[in-house]
CSV table of C-alpha atoms in Angstrom, one decimal:
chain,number,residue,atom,x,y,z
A,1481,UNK,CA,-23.3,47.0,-19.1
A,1482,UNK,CA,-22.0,48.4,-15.7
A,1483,UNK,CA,-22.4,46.3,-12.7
A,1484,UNK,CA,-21.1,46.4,-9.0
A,1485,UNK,CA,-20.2,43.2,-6.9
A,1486,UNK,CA,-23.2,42.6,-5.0
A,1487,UNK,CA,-22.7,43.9,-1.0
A,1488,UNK,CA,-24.5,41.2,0.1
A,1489,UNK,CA,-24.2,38.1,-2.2
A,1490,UNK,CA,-20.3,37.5,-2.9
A,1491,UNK,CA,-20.0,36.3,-6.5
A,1492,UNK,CA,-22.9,37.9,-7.6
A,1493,UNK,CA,-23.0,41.1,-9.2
A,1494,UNK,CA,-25.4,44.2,-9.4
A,1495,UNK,CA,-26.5,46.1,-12.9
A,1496,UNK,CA,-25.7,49.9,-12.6
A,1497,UNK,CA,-27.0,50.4,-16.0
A,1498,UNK,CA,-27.9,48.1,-19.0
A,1499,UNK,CA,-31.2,46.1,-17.7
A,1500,UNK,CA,-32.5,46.5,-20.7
A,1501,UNK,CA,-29.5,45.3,-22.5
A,1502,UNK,CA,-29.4,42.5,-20.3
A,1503,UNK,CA,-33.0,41.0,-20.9
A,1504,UNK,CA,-32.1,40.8,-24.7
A,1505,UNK,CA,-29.2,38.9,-23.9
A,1506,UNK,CA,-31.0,36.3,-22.4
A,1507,UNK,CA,-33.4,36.2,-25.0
A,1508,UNK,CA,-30.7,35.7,-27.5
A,1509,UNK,CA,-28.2,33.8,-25.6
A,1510,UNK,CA,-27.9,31.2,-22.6
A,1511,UNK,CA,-24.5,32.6,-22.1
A,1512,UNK,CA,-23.4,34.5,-19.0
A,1513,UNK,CA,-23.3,38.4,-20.3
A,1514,UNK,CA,-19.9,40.2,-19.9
A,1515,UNK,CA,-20.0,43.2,-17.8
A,1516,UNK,CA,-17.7,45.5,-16.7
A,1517,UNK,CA,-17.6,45.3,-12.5
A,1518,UNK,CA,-17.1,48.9,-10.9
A,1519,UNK,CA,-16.4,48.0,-7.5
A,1520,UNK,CA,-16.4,51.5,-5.6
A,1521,UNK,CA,-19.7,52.9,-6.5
A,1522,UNK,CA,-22.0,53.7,-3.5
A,1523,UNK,CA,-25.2,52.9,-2.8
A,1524,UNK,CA,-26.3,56.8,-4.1
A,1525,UNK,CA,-24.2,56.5,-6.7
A,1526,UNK,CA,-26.2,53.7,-7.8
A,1527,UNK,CA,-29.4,55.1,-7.8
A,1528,UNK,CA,-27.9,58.1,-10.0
A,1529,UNK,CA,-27.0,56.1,-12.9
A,1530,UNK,CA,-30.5,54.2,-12.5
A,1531,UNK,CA,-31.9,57.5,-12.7
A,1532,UNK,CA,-30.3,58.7,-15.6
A,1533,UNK,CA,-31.1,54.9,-17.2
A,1534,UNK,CA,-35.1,55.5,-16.1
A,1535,UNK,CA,-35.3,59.2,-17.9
A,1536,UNK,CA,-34.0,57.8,-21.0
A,1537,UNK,CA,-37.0,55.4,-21.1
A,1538,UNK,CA,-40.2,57.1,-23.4
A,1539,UNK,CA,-43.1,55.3,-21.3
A,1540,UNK,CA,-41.9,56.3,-17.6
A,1541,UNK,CA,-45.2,57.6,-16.2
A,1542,UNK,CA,-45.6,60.6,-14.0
A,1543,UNK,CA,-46.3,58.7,-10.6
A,1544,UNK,CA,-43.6,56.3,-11.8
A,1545,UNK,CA,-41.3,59.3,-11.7
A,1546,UNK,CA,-42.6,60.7,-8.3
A,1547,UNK,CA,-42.8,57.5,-7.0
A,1548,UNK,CA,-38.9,57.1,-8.1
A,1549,UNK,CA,-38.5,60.9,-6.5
A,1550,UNK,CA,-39.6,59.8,-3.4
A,1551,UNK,CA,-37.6,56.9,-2.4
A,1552,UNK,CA,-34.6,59.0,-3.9
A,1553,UNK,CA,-35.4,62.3,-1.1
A,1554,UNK,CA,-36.3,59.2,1.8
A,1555,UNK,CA,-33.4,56.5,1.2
A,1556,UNK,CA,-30.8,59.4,0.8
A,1557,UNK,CA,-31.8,62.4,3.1
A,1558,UNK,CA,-31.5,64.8,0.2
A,1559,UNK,CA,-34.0,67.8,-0.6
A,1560,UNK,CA,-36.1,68.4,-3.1
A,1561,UNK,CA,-33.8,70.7,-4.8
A,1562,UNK,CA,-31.2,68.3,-5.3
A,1563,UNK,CA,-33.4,65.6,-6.3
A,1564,UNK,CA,-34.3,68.3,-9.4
A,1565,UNK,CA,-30.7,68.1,-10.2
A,1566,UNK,CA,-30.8,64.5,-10.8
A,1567,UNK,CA,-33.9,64.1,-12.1
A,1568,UNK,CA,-33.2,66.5,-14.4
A,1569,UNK,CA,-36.4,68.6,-13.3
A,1570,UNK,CA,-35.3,72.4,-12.9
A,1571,UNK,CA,-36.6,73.5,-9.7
A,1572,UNK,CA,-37.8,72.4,-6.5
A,1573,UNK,CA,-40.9,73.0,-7.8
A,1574,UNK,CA,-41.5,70.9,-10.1
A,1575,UNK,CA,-40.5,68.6,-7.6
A,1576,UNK,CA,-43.3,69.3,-5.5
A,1577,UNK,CA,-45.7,69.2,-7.9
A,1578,UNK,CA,-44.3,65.5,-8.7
A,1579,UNK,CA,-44.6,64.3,-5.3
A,1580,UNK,CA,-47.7,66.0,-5.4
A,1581,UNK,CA,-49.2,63.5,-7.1
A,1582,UNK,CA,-48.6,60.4,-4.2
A,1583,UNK,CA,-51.2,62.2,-2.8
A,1584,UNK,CA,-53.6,60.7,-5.2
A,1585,UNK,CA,-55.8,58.0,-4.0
A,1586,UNK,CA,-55.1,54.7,-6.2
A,1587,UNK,CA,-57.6,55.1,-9.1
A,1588,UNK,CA,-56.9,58.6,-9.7
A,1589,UNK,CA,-53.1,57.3,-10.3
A,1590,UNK,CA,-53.7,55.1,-11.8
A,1591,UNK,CA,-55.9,57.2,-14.7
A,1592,UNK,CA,-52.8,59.5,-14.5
A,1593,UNK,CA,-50.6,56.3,-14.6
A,1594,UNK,CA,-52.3,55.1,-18.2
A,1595,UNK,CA,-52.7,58.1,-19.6
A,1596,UNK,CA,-56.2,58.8,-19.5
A,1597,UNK,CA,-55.5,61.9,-17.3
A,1598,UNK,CA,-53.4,64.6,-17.6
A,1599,UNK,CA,-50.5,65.0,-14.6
A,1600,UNK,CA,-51.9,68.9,-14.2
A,1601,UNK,CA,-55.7,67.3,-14.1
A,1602,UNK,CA,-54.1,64.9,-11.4
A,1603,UNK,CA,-52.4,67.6,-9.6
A,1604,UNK,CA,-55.6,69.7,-9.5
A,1605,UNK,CA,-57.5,66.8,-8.1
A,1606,UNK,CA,-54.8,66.8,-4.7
A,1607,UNK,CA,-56.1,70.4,-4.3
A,1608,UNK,CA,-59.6,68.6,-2.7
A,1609,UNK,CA,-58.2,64.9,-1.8
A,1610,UNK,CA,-56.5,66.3,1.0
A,1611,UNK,CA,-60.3,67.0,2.5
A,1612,UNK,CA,-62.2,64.7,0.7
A,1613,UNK,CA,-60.0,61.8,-1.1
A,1614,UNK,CA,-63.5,60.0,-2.0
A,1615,UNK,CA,-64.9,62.8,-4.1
A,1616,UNK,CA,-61.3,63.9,-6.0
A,1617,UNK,CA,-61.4,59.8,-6.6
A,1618,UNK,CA,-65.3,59.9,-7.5
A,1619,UNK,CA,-64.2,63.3,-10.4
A,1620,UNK,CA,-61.3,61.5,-11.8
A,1621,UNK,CA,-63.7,58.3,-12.7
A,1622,UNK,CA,-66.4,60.5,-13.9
A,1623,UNK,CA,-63.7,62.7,-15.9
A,1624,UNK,CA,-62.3,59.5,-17.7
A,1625,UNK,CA,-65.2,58.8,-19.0
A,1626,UNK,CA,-65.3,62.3,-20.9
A,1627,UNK,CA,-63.9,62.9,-24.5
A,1628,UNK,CA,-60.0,64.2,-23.1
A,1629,UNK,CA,-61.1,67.8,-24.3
A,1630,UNK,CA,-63.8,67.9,-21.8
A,1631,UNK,CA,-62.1,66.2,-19.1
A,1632,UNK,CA,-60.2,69.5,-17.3
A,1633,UNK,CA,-63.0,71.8,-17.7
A,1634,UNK,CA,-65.1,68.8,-15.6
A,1635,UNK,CA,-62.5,68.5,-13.4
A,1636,UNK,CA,-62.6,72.6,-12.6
A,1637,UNK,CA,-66.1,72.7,-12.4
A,1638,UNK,CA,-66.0,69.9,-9.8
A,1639,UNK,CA,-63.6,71.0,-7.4
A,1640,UNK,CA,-64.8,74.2,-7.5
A,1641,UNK,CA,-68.7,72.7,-6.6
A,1642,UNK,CA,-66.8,70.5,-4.0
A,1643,UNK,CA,-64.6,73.7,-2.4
A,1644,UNK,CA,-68.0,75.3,-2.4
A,1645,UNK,CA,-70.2,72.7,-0.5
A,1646,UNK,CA,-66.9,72.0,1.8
A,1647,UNK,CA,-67.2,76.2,2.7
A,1648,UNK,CA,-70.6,76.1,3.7
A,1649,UNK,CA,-70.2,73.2,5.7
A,1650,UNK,CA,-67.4,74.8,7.3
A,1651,UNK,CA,-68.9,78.2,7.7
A,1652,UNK,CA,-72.0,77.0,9.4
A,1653,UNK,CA,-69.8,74.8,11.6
A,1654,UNK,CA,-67.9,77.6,13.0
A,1655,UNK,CA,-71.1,79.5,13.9
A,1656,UNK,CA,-72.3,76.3,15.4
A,1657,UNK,CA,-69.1,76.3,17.8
């Protein structure tokens, strides 16, 4: 494993790559572990490898991975085109629809978060929790509960009743005004 000395702690060092690598070693040995200190790698630079380390892991979720997109834009002032590059996505695109997701209110990322949503059904929800977070949260429960090949058909259906009931109300409040 790869590790820098720590900015902040002198004598202590921080993992650039190898976490995993390092939790087996301390289930096998009470040993220090060797690494290999790289002393001129930046805070980005950091972040990089950790990236790379995160895609190569089978169970990363997608609001893991736009959560992890996020910071990376925020912490280092980069855009959402260059954050594709790194994250290996291949346009800023698919970086928005990514971050798309934050958007979410908690249970509907977390039933995209386990699995029991698709990312697209997730991303469709965002289309009405930007008006009405309560019912996108209130169609991804209900949608759960659905066999999975039922579950984005419900999902359309919904949003579509919601947009509906949403353009009344806001068609007979304009001729109100």
């Amino acid at each position: 494993p790869k590790a820098r000395s720590h900015p902040d702690k002198p004598g202590c060092v921080q993992l650039v790559e190898g976490h995993r690598r390092r939790a087996a070693w301390f289930i096998a040995s009470s040993n220090p572990m060797p690494v290999a200190v790289l002393d001129d790698l930046s805070d980005r630079q950091m972040f990089d490898h950790n990236v790379i380390e995160n895609s190569q892991r089978a169970d990363l979720t997608p609001i893991e991975v736009a959560k992890q997109i996020d910071l990376y834009i925020k912490t280092f002032n980069v855009s959402q085109a260059d954050a594709a590059k790194i994250f290996g996505l291949k346009t800023q695109a698919a970086v928005s629809n990514k971050l798309c997701l934050l958007q979410l209110g908690p249970v509907a990322q977390a039933l995209v978060s386990d699995g029991t949503l698709a990312e697209r059904n997730g991303r469709a929800l965002v289309s009405i929790t930007k008006f009405q977070k309560g019912a996108a949260e209130k169609i991804a429960k209900s949608a759960a509960k659905l066999d999975p090949e039922l579950r984005e058909s419900h999902i359309n259906e919904e949003i579509i009743s919601v947009m509906e009931k949403n353009a009344i109300d806001l068609k007979d409040r304009k001729s109100v005004v």
